[in-house]
PDB file of C-alpha atoms and ligand atoms in Angstrom:
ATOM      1  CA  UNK A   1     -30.806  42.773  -1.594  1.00  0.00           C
ATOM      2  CA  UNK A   2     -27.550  43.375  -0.520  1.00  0.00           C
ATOM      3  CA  UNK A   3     -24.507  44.020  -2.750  1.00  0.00           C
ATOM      4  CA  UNK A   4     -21.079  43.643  -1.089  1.00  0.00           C
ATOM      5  CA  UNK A   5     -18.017  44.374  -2.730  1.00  0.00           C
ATOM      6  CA  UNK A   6     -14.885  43.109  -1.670  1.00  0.00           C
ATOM      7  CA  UNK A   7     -11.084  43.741  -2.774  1.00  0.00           C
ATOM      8  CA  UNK A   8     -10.189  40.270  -3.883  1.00  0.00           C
ATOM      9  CA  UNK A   9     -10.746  36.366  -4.597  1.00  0.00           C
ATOM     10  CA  UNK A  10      -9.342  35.633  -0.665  1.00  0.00           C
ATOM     11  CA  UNK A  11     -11.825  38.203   0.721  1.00  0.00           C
ATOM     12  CA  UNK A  12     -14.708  36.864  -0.962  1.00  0.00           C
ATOM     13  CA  UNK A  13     -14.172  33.405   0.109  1.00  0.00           C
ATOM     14  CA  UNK A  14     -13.338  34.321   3.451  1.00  0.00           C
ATOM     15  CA  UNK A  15     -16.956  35.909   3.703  1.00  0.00           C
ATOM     16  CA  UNK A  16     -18.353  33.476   1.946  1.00  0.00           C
ATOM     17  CA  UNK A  17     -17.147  30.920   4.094  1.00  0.00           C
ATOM     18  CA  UNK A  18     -18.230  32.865   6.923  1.00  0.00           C
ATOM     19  CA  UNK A  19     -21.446  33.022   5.982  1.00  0.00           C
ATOM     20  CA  UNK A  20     -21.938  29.444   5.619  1.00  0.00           C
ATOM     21  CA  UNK A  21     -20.513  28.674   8.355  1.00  0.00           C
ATOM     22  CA  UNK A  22     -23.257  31.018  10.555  1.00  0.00           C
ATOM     23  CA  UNK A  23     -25.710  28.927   8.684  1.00  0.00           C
ATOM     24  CA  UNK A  24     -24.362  25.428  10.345  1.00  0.00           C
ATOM     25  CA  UNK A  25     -23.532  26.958  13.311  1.00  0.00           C
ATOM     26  CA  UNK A  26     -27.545  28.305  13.870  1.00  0.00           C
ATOM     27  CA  UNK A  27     -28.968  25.558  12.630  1.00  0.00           C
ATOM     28  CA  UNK A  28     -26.392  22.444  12.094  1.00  0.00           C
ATOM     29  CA  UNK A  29     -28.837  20.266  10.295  1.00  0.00           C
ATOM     30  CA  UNK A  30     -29.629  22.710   7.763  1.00  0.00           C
ATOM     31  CA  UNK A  31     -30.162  22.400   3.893  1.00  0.00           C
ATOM     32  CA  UNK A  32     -27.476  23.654   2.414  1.00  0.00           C
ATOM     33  CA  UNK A  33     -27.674  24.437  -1.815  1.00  0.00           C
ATOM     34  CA  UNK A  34     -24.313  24.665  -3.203  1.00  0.00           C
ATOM     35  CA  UNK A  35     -22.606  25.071  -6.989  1.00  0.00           C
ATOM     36  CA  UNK A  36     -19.692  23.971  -8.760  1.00  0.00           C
ATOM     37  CA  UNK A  37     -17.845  26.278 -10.872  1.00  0.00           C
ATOM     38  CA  UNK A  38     -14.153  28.181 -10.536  1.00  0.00           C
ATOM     39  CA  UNK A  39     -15.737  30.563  -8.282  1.00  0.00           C
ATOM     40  CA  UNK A  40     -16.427  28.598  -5.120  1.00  0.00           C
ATOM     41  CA  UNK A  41     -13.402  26.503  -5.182  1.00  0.00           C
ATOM     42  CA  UNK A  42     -12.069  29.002  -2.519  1.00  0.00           C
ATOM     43  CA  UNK A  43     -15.006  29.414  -0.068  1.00  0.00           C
ATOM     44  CA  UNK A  44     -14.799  25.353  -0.155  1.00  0.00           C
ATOM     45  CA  UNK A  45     -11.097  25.750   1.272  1.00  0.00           C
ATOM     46  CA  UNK A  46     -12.247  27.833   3.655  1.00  0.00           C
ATOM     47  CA  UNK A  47     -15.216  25.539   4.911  1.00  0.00           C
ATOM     48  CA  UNK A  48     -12.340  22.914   4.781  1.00  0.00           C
ATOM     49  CA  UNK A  49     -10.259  25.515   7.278  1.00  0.00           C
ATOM     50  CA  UNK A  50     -13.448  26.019   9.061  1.00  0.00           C
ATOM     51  CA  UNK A  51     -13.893  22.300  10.200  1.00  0.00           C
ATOM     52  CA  UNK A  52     -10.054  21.351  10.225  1.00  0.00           C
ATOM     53  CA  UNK A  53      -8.980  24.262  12.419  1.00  0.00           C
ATOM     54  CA  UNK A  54     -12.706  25.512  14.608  1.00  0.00           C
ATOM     55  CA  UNK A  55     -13.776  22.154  14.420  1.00  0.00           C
ATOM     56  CA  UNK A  56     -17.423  23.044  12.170  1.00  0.00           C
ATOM     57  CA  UNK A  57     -19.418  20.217  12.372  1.00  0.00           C
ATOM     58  CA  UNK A  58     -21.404  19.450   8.940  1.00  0.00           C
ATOM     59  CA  UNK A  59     -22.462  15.836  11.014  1.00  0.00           C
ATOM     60  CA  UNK A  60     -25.838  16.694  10.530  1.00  0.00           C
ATOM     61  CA  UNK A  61     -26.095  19.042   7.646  1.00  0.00           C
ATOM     62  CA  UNK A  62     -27.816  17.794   4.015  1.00  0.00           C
ATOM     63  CA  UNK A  63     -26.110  19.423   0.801  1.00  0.00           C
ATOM     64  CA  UNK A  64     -28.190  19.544  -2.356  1.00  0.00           C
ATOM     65  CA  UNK A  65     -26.095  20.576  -5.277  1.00  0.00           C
ATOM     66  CA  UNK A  66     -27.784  22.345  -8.484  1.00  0.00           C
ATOM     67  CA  UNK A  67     -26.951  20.791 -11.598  1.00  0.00           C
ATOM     68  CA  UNK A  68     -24.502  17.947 -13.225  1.00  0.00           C
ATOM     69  CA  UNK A  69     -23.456  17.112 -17.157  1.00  0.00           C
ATOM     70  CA  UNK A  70     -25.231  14.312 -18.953  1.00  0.00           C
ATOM     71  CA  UNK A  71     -22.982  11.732 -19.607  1.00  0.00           C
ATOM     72  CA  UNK A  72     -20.867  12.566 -17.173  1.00  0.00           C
ATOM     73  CA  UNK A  73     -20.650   9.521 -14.450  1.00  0.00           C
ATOM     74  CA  UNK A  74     -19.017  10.245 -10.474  1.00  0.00           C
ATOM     75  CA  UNK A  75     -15.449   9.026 -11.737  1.00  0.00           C
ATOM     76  CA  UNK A  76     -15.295  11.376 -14.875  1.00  0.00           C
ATOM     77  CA  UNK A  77     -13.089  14.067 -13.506  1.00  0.00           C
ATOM     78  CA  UNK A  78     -15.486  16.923 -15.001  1.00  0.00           C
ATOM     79  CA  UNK A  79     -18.428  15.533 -13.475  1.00  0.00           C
ATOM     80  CA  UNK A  80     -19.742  17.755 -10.821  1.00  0.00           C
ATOM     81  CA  UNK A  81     -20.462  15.159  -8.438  1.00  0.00           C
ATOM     82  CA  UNK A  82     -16.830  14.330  -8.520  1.00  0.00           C
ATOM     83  CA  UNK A  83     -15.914  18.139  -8.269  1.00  0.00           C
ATOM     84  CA  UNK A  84     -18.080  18.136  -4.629  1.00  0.00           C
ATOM     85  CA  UNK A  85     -16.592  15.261  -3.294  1.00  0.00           C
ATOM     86  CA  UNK A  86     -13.044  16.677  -4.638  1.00  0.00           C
ATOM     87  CA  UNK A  87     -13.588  19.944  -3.402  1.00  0.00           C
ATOM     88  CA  UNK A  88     -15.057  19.611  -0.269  1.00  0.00           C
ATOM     89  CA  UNK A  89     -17.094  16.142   0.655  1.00  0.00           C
ATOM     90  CA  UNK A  90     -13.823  14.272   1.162  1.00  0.00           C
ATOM     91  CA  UNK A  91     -12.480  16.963   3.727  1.00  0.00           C
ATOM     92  CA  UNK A  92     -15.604  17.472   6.084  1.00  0.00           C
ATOM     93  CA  UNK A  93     -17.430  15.183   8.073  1.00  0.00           C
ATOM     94  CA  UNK A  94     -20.809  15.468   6.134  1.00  0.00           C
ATOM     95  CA  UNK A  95     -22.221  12.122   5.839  1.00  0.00           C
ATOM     96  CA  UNK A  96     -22.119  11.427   2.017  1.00  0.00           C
ATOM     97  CA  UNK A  97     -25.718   9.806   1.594  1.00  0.00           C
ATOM     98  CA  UNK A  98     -26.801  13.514   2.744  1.00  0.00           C
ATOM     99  CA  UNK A  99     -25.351  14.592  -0.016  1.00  0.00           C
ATOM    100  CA  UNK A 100     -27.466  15.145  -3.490  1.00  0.00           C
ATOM    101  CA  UNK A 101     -26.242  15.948  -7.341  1.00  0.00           C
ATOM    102  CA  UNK A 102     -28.751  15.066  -9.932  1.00  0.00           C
ATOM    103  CA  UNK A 103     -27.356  11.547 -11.710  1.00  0.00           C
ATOM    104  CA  UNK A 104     -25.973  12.688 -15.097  1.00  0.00           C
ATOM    105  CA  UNK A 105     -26.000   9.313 -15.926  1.00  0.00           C
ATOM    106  CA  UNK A 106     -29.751   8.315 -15.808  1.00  0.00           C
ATOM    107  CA  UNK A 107     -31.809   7.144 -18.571  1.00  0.00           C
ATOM    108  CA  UNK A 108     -34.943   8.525 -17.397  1.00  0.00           C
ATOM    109  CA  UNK A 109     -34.494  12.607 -17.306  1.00  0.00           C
ATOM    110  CA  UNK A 110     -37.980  13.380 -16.238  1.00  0.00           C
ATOM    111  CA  UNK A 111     -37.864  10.932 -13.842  1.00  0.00           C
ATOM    112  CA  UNK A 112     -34.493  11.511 -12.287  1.00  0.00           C
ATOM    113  CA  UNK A 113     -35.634  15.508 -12.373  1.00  0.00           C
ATOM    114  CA  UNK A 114     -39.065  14.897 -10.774  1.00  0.00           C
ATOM    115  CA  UNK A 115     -37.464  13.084  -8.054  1.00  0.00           C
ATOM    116  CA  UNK A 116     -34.993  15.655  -7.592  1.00  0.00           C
ATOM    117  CA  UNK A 117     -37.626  18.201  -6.540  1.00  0.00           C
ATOM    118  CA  UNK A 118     -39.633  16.146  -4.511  1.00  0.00           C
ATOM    119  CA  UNK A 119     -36.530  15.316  -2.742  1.00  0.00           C
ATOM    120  CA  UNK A 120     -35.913  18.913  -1.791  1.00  0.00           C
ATOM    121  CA  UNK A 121     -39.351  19.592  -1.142  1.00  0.00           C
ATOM    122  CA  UNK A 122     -38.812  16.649   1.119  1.00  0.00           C
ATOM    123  CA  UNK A 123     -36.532  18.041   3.055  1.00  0.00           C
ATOM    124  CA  UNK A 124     -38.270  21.311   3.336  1.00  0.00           C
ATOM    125  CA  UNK A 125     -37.201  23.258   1.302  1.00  0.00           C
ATOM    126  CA  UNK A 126     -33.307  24.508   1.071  1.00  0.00           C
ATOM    127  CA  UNK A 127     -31.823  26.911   3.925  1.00  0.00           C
ATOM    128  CA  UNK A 128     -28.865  28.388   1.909  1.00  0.00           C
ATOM    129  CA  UNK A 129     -27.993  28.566  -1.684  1.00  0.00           C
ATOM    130  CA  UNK A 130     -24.762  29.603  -3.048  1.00  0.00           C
ATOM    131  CA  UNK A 131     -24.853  30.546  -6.529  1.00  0.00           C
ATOM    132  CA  UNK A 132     -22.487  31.607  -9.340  1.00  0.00           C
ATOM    133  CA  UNK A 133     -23.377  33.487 -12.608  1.00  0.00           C
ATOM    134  CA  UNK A 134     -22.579  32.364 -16.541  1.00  0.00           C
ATOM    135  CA  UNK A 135     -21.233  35.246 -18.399  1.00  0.00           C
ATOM    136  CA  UNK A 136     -24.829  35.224 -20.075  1.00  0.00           C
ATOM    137  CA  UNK A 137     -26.590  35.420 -16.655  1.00  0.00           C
ATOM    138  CA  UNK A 138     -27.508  31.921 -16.315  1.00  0.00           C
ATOM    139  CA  UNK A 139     -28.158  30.303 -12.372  1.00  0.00           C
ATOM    140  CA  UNK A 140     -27.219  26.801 -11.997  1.00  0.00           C
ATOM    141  CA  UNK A 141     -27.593  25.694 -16.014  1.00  0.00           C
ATOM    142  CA  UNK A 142     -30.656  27.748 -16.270  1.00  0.00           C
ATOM    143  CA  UNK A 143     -29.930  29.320 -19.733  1.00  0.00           C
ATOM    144  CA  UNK A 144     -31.429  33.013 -21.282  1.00  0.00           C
ATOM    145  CA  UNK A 145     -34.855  32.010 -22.964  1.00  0.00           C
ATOM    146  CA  UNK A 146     -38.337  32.724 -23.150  1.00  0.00           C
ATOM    147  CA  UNK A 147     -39.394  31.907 -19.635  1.00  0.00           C
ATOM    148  CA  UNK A 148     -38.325  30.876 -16.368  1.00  0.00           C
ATOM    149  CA  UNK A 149     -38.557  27.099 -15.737  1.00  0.00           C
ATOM    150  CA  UNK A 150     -39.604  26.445 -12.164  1.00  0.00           C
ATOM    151  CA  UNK A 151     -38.875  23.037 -11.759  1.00  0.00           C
ATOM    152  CA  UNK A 152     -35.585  20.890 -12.036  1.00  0.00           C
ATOM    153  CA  UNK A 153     -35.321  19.861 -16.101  1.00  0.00           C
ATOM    154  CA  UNK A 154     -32.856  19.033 -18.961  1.00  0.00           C
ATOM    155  CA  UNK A 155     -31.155  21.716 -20.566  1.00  0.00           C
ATOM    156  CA  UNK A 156     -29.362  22.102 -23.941  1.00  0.00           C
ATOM    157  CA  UNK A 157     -26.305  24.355 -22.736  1.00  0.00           C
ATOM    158  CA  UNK A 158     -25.778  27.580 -24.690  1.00  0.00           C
ATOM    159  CA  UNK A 159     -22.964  28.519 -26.663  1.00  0.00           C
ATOM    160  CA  UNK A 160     -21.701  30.592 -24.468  1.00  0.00           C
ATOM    161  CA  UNK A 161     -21.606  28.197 -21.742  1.00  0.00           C
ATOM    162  CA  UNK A 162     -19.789  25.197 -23.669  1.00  0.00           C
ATOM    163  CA  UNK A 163     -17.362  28.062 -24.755  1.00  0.00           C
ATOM    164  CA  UNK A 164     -16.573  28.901 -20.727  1.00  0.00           C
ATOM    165  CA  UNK A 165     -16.655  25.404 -19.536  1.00  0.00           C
ATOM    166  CA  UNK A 166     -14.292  24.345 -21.786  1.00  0.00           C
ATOM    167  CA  UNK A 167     -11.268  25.667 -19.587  1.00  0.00           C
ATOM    168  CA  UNK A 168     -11.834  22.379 -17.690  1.00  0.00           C
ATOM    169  CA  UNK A 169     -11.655  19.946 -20.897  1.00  0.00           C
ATOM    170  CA  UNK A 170      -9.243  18.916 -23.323  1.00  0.00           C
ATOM    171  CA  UNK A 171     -11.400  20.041 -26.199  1.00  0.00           C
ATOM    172  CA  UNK A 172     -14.860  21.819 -26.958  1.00  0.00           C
ATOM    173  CA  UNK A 173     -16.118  18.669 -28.535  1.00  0.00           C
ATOM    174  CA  UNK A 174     -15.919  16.976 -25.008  1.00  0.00           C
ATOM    175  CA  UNK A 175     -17.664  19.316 -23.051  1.00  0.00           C
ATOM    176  CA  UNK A 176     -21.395  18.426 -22.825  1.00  0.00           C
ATOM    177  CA  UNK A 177     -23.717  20.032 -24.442  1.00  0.00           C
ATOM    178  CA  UNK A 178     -27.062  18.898 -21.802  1.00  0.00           C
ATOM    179  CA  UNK A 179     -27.284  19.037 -18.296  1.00  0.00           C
ATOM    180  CA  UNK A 180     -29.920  18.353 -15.962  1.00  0.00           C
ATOM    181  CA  UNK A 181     -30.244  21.552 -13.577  1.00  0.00           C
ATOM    182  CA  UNK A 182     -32.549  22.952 -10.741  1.00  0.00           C
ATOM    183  CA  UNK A 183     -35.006  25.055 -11.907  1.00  0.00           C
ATOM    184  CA  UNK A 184     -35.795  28.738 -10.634  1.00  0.00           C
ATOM    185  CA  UNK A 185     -38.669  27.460  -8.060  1.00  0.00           C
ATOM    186  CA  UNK A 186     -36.118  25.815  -5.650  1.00  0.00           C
ATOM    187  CA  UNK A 187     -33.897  28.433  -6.129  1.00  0.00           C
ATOM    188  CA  UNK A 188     -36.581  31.115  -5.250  1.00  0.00           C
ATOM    189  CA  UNK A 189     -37.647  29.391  -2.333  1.00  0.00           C
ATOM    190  CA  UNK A 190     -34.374  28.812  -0.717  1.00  0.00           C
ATOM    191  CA  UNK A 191     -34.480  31.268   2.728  1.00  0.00           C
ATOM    192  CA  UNK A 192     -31.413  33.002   1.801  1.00  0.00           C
ATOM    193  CA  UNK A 193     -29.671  33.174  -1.490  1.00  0.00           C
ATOM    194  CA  UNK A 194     -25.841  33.818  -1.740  1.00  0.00           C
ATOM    195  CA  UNK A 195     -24.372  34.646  -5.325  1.00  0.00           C
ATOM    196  CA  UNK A 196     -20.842  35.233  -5.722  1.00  0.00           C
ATOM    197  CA  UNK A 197     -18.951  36.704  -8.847  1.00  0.00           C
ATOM    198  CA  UNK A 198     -15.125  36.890  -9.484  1.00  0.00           C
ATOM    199  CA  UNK A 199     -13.170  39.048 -12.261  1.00  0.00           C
ATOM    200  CA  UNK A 200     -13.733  41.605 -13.853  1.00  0.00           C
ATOM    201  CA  UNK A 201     -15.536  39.584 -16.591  1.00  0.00           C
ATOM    202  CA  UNK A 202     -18.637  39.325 -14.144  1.00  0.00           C
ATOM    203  CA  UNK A 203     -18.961  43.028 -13.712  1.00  0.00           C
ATOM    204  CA  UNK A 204     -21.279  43.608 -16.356  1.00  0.00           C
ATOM    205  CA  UNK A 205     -23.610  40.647 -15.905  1.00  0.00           C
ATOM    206  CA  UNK A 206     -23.977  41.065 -12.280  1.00  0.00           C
ATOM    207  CA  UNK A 207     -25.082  44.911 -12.982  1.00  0.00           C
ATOM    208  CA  UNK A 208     -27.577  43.776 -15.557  1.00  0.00           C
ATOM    209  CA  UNK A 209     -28.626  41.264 -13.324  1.00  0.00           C
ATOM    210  CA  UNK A 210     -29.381  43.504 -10.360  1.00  0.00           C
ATOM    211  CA  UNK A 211     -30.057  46.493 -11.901  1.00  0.00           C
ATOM    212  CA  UNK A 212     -31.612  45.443 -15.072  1.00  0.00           C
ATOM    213  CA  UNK A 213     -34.939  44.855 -16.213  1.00  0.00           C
ATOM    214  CA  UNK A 214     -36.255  41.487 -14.658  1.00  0.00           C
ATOM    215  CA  UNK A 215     -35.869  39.157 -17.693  1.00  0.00           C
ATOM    216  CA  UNK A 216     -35.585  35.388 -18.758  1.00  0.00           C
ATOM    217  CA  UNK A 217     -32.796  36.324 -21.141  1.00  0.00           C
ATOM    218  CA  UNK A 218     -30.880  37.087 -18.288  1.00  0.00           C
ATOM    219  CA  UNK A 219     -32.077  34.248 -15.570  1.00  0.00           C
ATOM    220  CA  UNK A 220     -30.442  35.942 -12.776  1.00  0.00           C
ATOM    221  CA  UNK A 221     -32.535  38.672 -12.746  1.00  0.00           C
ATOM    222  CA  UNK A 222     -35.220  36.861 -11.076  1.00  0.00           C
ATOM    223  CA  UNK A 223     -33.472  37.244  -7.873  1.00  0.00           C
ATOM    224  CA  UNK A 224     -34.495  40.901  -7.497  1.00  0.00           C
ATOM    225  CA  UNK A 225     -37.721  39.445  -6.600  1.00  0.00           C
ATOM    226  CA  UNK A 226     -36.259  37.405  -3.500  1.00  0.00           C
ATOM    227  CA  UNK A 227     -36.599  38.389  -0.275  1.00  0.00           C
ATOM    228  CA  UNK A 228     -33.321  37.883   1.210  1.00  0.00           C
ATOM    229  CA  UNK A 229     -30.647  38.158  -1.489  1.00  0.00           C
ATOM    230  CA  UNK A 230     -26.948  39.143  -0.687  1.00  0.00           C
ATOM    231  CA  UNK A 231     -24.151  39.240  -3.482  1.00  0.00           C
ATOM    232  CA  UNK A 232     -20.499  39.464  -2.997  1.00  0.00           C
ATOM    233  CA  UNK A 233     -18.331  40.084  -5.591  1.00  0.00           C
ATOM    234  CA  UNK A 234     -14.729  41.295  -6.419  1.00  0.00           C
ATOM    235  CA  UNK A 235     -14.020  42.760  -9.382  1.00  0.00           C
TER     236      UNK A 235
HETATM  237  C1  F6R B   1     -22.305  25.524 -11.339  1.00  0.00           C
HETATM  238  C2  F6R B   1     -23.311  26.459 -11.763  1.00  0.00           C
HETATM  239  C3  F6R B   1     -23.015  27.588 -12.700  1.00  0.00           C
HETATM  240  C4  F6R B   1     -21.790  28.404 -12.285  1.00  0.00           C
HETATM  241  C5  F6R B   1     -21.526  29.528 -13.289  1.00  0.00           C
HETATM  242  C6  F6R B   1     -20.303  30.338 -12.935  1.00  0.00           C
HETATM  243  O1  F6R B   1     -22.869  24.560 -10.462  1.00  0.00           O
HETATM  244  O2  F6R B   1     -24.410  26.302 -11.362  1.00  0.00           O
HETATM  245  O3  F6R B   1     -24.129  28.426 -12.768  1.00  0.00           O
HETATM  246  O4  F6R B   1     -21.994  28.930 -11.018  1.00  0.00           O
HETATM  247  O5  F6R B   1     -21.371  29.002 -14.563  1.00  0.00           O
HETATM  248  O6  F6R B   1     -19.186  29.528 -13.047  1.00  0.00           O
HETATM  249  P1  F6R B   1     -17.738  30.020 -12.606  1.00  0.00           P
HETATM  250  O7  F6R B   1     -17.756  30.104 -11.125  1.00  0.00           O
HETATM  251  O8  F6R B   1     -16.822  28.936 -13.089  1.00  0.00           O
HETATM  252  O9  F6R B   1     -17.515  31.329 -13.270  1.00  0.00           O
END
C-alpha cells in the first residue's frame, strides 16, 4: 500500500487525475470504477482539463459507478447518476451506454443488484477504482457491521451517513435512508484501488483504516489486504 500525502485539495486532484489518466492512456478501453461524493468533484475537473486541453480520449473506456439512493431517479438533482453525468459524462467523450450506476429506481433490488455484478464480471472485472471514505469508514455505501458483504446489495444508510449527506439536501428528512451499493468483492478485485480523503475530518478514519485492526466496523480496512492499494490524502 502506498500512502501519499499531499499539501492541498488542487494537489490531490491533480494526482488523482493523473493517475487516471495513465490508466486510459495504457489501456484506453479500460474499466474504470468511480464514486460520487465532495471529494472527487475536483479530480473530475481535471479529467475534464485532461480531454479538453491533451485531448484524453475516454472513446472506448466503460465507467462503472459504485452505488446510487433509492428513490432517487436520473433527473433528481441528488441522484448520483445525475451527479456523473453533471460532473463529468457531459464533458468527455465517453459513450454514455458505457456508462453504469445501479437504477435507484427499480422495483426489484435483488434483481437490479445481481445484474449489477454479473455485469462487471462481464466486463472482466474493473481496472481502476476510485474510492472515498464515510467519516465511519464506509466504501461506496458499505456501512460498519458484522461482516463484509461481497456482492452488490441494499443497504439501510447509517446515521452517520444521512447526517453527512445531508449538506447536499434541503432537509435530513429528504435524504435517503437505502441505497443499493457494490459490495466489497468487486471492490477487492479491482487491479488497482485509488482512495482519496480531504480535510482534516478524514485524518482519523483513514489512520484507523490503514493502520487499524482489519475490521467490518470499519469497512475500509479490508483494503490492507489488497494487493495494489495507493491513498492520497490532504489533510
Ligand atoms: C460515493 C461513495 C461514498 C463517498 C464517501 C465520502 O459514491 O461511495 O463512499 O466516497 O461518503 O464522501 P465525500 O467525498 O463527500 O466525503
Amino acid at each position: 500500500m502506498k500512502i501519499i500525502r499531499v499539501a492541498d485539495y488542487e494537489t490531490l486532484s491533480s494526482k488523482t487525475a493523473d493517475l487516471i489518466a495513465a490508466q486510459v492512456l495504457v489501456k484506453p478501453n479500460c474499466i474504470l470504477g468511480l464514486a460520487t461524493g465532495s471529494t472527487p468533484i475536483g479530480t473530475y475537473e481535471k479529467l475534464i482539463e485532461w480531454h479538453e486541453k491533451k485531448g484524453l480520449d475516454f472513446s472506448e473506456v466503460t465507467s462503472i459507478n459504485l452505488d446510487e439512493y433509492v428513490g432517487l431517479d436520473s433527473n433528481d438533482k441528488n441522484s448520483y447518476r445525475f451527479f456523473m453525468n453533471y460532473h463529468l459524462f457531459e464533458h468527455i467523450n465517453i459513450v454514455r451506454s458505457n456508462t453504469y450506476v445501479p437504477n435507484g429506481m427499480t422495483k426489484d433490488w435483488e434483481k437490479e443488484c445481481e445484474t449489477y455484478d454479473h455485469r462487471i464480471l462481464q466486463l472482466g472485472g474493473i481496472d481502476l477504482q476510485l474510492l472515498g471514505i464515510g467519516n465511519n469508514g464506509h466504501i461506496g455505501f458499505n456501512e460498519p457491521g458484522e461482516t463484509f458483504v461481497k456482492n452488490t446489495h441494499l443497504v439501510e444508510l447509517g446515521e452517520s451517513t444521512i447526517q453527512a449527506n445531508s449538506r447536499f439536501f434541503e432537509t435530513l428528512e429528504e435524504v435517503p435512508k437505502q441505497a443499493i451499493t457494490m459490495g466489497i468483492g468487486a471492490i477487492m478485485q479491482a487491479k488497482k484501488v485509488l482512495l482519496i480523503a480531504n480535510g482534516k475530518e478524514k485524518e482519523e478514519i483513514v489512520e484507523k483504516a490503514f493502520h487499524g485492526p482489519i475490521t467490518p466496523q470499519v469497512p475500509a480496512s479490508i483494503l490492507q489486504l489488497h494487493p495494489d492499494v495507493t491513498v492520497i490524502c490532504s489533510f
